[in-house]
């Protein structure tokens, strides 16, 4: 897929993967599903779900490092600043939009426009939090979150999936 095709697909994902509501119990159920899928696949992931900055689910699976939580923090900052998934912001930068630097009023050390963080958008409310992973290459980080959100929300992933990267 081209960068432009990726961006359009990511926009469709963000539109389709919205919640009707999200309680603390819902966040725990989603996080538990994600953890189970990661364990099944042997993925070394940190999984973080938070609403309004409040951590509702967190796990660090075998193979993660102390650097992974830092990547989570920086990806979350991107989503909460731009209200887009972190991979979309990175793809938009790759397509030629302005980089994340002091000209945009951000410190690059605090932002990671890489795949793996997705906004929690509650219909009728807006973006209230994030679902984030770190530990595998960025496109796979994004794919993992996307597939888990599809499973949890009952959305068919096939028409929304990213193809192979060009």
Tab-separated table of C-alpha atoms in Angstrom:
chain	number	residue	atom	x	y	z
A	1	UNK	CA	0.000	0.000	0.000
A	2	UNK	CA	1.151	3.535	-0.640
A	3	UNK	CA	1.389	6.047	2.199
A	4	UNK	CA	-1.741	7.806	0.885
A	5	UNK	CA	-3.651	4.499	0.839
A	6	UNK	CA	-2.461	3.751	4.375
A	7	UNK	CA	-3.692	7.141	5.597
A	8	UNK	CA	-7.152	6.642	4.056
A	9	UNK	CA	-7.387	3.128	5.528
A	10	UNK	CA	-6.332	4.407	8.959
A	11	UNK	CA	-9.034	7.097	8.807
A	12	UNK	CA	-11.634	4.394	8.051
A	13	UNK	CA	-10.341	2.327	10.967
A	14	UNK	CA	-10.689	5.297	13.331
A	15	UNK	CA	-14.245	5.895	12.128
A	16	UNK	CA	-15.276	2.241	12.455
A	17	UNK	CA	-13.628	1.428	15.788
A	18	UNK	CA	-15.624	3.598	18.141
A	19	UNK	CA	-17.189	2.575	21.428
A	20	UNK	CA	-20.783	3.094	22.533
A	21	UNK	CA	-19.472	3.259	26.115
A	22	UNK	CA	-16.361	2.271	28.029
A	23	UNK	CA	-16.415	1.407	31.720
A	24	UNK	CA	-13.482	0.346	33.873
A	25	UNK	CA	-14.724	-3.238	33.489
A	26	UNK	CA	-14.844	-2.860	29.686
A	27	UNK	CA	-11.239	-1.646	29.665
A	28	UNK	CA	-10.200	-4.622	31.792
A	29	UNK	CA	-12.043	-7.031	29.466
A	30	UNK	CA	-10.400	-5.501	26.379
A	31	UNK	CA	-6.972	-5.546	28.021
A	32	UNK	CA	-7.440	-9.161	29.101
A	33	UNK	CA	-8.410	-10.129	25.545
A	34	UNK	CA	-5.328	-8.334	24.219
A	35	UNK	CA	-3.078	-10.013	26.764
A	36	UNK	CA	-4.491	-13.444	25.899
A	37	UNK	CA	-3.907	-12.850	22.162
A	38	UNK	CA	-0.354	-11.638	22.785
A	39	UNK	CA	0.430	-14.679	24.957
A	40	UNK	CA	-1.056	-17.025	22.311
A	41	UNK	CA	1.205	-15.463	19.670
A	42	UNK	CA	4.259	-15.230	21.925
A	43	UNK	CA	4.473	-11.452	21.458
A	44	UNK	CA	6.696	-9.396	23.787
A	45	UNK	CA	4.268	-6.528	24.366
A	46	UNK	CA	3.516	-3.875	26.905
A	47	UNK	CA	-0.256	-3.296	26.772
A	48	UNK	CA	-1.671	-0.078	28.224
A	49	UNK	CA	-5.280	1.138	28.307
A	50	UNK	CA	-6.065	4.489	29.873
A	51	UNK	CA	-8.942	6.965	30.015
A	52	UNK	CA	-8.356	10.623	30.845
A	53	UNK	CA	-4.785	9.728	31.763
A	54	UNK	CA	-5.998	7.166	34.314
A	55	UNK	CA	-4.458	3.700	33.793
A	56	UNK	CA	-7.188	1.051	33.608
A	57	UNK	CA	-5.152	-1.895	32.285
A	58	UNK	CA	-1.421	-2.530	32.106
A	59	UNK	CA	0.743	-5.553	31.505
A	60	UNK	CA	4.339	-6.157	30.439
A	61	UNK	CA	4.827	-9.574	28.907
A	62	UNK	CA	8.076	-11.569	28.821
A	63	UNK	CA	10.578	-10.137	26.358
A	64	UNK	CA	9.690	-6.493	26.949
A	65	UNK	CA	12.277	-4.036	28.175
A	66	UNK	CA	12.235	-0.920	30.367
A	67	UNK	CA	12.164	1.103	27.119
A	68	UNK	CA	8.726	-0.190	26.055
A	69	UNK	CA	6.741	1.800	28.673
A	70	UNK	CA	8.554	4.928	27.473
A	71	UNK	CA	7.428	4.204	23.897
A	72	UNK	CA	3.880	3.741	25.211
A	73	UNK	CA	3.991	7.131	26.952
A	74	UNK	CA	5.241	8.868	23.821
A	75	UNK	CA	2.671	7.176	21.537
A	76	UNK	CA	-0.149	8.086	23.941
A	77	UNK	CA	1.006	11.720	23.807
A	78	UNK	CA	0.641	11.691	20.015
A	79	UNK	CA	-2.900	10.305	20.118
A	80	UNK	CA	-4.064	12.686	22.829
A	81	UNK	CA	-2.484	15.693	21.111
A	82	UNK	CA	-3.765	15.017	17.578
A	83	UNK	CA	-6.821	12.790	18.204
A	84	UNK	CA	-5.583	10.318	15.581
A	85	UNK	CA	-3.955	6.928	15.892
A	86	UNK	CA	-0.207	7.239	16.321
A	87	UNK	CA	0.496	5.298	13.126
A	88	UNK	CA	-1.641	7.700	11.078
A	89	UNK	CA	0.302	10.672	12.429
A	90	UNK	CA	3.550	8.947	11.475
A	91	UNK	CA	2.278	8.132	7.992
A	92	UNK	CA	1.107	11.742	7.531
A	93	UNK	CA	4.584	12.957	8.498
A	94	UNK	CA	6.098	10.470	6.028
A	95	UNK	CA	3.752	11.873	3.361
A	96	UNK	CA	5.218	15.328	3.875
A	97	UNK	CA	3.228	17.011	6.622
A	98	UNK	CA	5.105	19.104	9.177
A	99	UNK	CA	7.277	17.022	11.529
A	100	UNK	CA	6.684	16.907	15.263
A	101	UNK	CA	9.185	19.456	16.517
A	102	UNK	CA	9.394	22.827	18.253
A	103	UNK	CA	7.711	24.482	15.240
A	104	UNK	CA	4.561	22.577	16.228
A	105	UNK	CA	5.083	23.324	19.887
A	106	UNK	CA	6.202	19.840	20.869
A	107	UNK	CA	9.382	18.286	22.166
A	108	UNK	CA	10.275	15.302	19.956
A	109	UNK	CA	11.450	13.371	23.021
A	110	UNK	CA	7.835	13.403	24.250
A	111	UNK	CA	6.225	12.184	21.019
A	112	UNK	CA	6.457	8.912	19.094
A	113	UNK	CA	4.484	9.037	15.833
A	114	UNK	CA	4.836	5.270	15.397
A	115	UNK	CA	2.257	2.511	15.215
A	116	UNK	CA	0.716	1.069	18.337
A	117	UNK	CA	-1.609	3.613	19.959
A	118	UNK	CA	-5.263	3.971	19.007
A	119	UNK	CA	-7.785	6.489	20.325
A	120	UNK	CA	-10.677	5.362	22.487
A	121	UNK	CA	-13.510	7.287	20.837
A	122	UNK	CA	-16.848	7.074	22.643
A	123	UNK	CA	-19.750	7.980	20.347
A	124	UNK	CA	-21.434	11.168	21.467
A	125	UNK	CA	-18.499	12.061	23.722
A	126	UNK	CA	-15.290	12.042	21.671
A	127	UNK	CA	-11.803	10.755	22.342
A	128	UNK	CA	-11.399	9.888	26.003
A	129	UNK	CA	-8.308	7.712	26.099
A	130	UNK	CA	-5.976	5.288	24.377
A	131	UNK	CA	-5.254	1.627	23.737
A	132	UNK	CA	-1.512	1.234	23.254
A	133	UNK	CA	1.075	-1.482	22.732
A	134	UNK	CA	4.834	-1.487	22.309
A	135	UNK	CA	7.253	-4.277	21.606
A	136	UNK	CA	7.159	-5.329	17.951
A	137	UNK	CA	7.724	-3.377	14.716
A	138	UNK	CA	5.402	-0.395	14.435
A	139	UNK	CA	3.123	-1.677	11.652
A	140	UNK	CA	2.649	-4.924	13.593
A	141	UNK	CA	2.042	-2.963	16.826
A	142	UNK	CA	-0.723	-1.091	14.996
A	143	UNK	CA	-2.129	-4.265	13.418
A	144	UNK	CA	-2.267	-6.002	16.803
A	145	UNK	CA	-4.271	-3.169	18.398
A	146	UNK	CA	-6.529	-2.909	15.334
A	147	UNK	CA	-7.285	-6.638	15.269
A	148	UNK	CA	-8.001	-6.767	19.005
A	149	UNK	CA	-10.303	-3.740	18.804
A	150	UNK	CA	-12.142	-5.344	15.881
A	151	UNK	CA	-12.594	-8.549	17.860
A	152	UNK	CA	-13.753	-6.731	20.993
A	153	UNK	CA	-16.153	-4.401	19.138
A	154	UNK	CA	-17.466	-7.069	16.748
A	155	UNK	CA	-16.186	-5.337	13.613
A	156	UNK	CA	-15.077	-7.338	10.559
A	157	UNK	CA	-11.389	-6.456	10.098
A	158	UNK	CA	-11.108	-7.597	6.470
A	159	UNK	CA	-12.386	-4.445	4.711
A	160	UNK	CA	-10.403	-2.179	7.060
A	161	UNK	CA	-7.047	-3.965	7.220
A	162	UNK	CA	-3.821	-2.402	6.036
A	163	UNK	CA	-2.157	-4.244	3.195
A	164	UNK	CA	1.558	-4.902	2.883
A	165	UNK	CA	3.763	-1.841	3.223
A	166	UNK	CA	5.436	-0.522	0.078
